[in-house]
Tab-separated table of C-alpha atoms in Angstrom:
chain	number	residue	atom	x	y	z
G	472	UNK	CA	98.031	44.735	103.615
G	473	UNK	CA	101.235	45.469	105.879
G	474	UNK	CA	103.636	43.073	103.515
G	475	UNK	CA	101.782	42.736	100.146
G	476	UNK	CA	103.965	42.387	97.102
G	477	UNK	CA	101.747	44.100	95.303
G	478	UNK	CA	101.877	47.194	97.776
G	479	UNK	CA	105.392	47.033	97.616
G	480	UNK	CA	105.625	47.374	94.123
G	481	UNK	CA	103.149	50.081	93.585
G	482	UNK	CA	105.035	51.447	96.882
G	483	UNK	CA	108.327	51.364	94.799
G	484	UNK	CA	107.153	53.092	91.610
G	485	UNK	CA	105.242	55.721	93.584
G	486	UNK	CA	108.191	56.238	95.443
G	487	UNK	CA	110.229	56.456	92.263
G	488	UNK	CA	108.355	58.371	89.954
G	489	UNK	CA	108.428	61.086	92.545
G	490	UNK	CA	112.030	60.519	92.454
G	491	UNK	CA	112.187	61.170	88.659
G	492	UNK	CA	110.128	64.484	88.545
G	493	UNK	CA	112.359	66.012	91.724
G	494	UNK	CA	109.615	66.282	93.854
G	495	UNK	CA	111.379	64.112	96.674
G	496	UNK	CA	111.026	67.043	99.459
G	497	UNK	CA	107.395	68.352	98.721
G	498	UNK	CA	106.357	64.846	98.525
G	499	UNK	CA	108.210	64.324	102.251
G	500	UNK	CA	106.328	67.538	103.728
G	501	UNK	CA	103.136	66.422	102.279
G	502	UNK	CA	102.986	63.122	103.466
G	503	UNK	CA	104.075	64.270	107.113
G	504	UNK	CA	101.681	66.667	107.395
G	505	UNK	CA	98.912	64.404	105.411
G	506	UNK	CA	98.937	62.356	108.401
G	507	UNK	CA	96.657	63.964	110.946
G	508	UNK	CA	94.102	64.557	107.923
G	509	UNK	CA	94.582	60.379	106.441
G	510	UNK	CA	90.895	60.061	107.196
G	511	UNK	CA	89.501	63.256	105.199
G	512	UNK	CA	91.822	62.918	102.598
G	513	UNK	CA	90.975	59.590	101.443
G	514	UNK	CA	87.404	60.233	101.379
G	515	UNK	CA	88.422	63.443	98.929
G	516	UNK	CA	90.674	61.198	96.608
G	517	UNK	CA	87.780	58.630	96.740
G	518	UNK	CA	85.680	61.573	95.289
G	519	UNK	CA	88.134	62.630	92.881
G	520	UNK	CA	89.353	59.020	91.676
G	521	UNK	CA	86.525	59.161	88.528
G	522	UNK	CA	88.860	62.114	87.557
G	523	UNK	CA	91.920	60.808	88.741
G	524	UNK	CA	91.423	57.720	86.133
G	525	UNK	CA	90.838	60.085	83.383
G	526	UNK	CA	94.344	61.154	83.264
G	527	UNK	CA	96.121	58.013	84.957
G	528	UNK	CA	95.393	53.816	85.077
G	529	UNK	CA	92.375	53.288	86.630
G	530	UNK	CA	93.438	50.482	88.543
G	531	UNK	CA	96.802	52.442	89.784
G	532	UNK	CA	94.479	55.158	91.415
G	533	UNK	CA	92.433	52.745	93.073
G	534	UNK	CA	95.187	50.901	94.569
G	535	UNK	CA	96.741	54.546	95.666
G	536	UNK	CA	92.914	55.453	97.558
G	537	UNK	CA	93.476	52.279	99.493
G	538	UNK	CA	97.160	53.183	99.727
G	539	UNK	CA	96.405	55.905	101.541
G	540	UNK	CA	93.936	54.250	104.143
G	541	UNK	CA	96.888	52.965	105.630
G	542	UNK	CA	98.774	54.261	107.807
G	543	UNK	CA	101.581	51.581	107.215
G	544	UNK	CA	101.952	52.331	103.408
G	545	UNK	CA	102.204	56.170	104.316
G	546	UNK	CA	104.782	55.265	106.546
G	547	UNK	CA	106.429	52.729	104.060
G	548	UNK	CA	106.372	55.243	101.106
G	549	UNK	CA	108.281	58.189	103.445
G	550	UNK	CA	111.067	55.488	104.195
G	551	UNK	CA	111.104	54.634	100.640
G	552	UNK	CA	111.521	58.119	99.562
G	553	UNK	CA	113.870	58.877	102.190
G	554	UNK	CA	115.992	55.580	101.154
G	555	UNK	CA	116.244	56.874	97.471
G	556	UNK	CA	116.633	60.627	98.288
């Protein structure tokens, strides 16, 4: 999953939708101190995605949950964020 185009682009509008709503910096702090807790947090967002899909594409939050799984996408997002900041 390291250099999927389709990660990338869900990467990208992640990364700049956080942009839009000024939430660059919380978004930064969360995701650094997300890391030591990947594991538990997936499983809660895999919980929550029935939810999650309520409110937002269905096929967006699944892609996030396995998003999230990976430490390389966390990693890719920050840099993204940190590029557009």
């Amino acid at each position: 999953m390291a250099n999927d185009p389709q990660r990338d682009e869900l990467l990208e509008r992640l990364a700049r939708r956080i942009v839009d709503l000024r939430l660059t910096a919380p978004a930064i702090l969360f995701l650094e101190a997300y890391k030591p807790l990947a594991f538990l947090g997936t499983q809660l967002f895999w919980i929550t995605q029935p939810f999650l899909s309520l409110v937002f594409n269905s096929d967006d939050v699944r892609e996030l949950a396995l998003l999230m799984q990976d430490d390389t996408s966390t990693e890719a997002l920050l840099a993204r964020l940190e590029a557009l900041r």
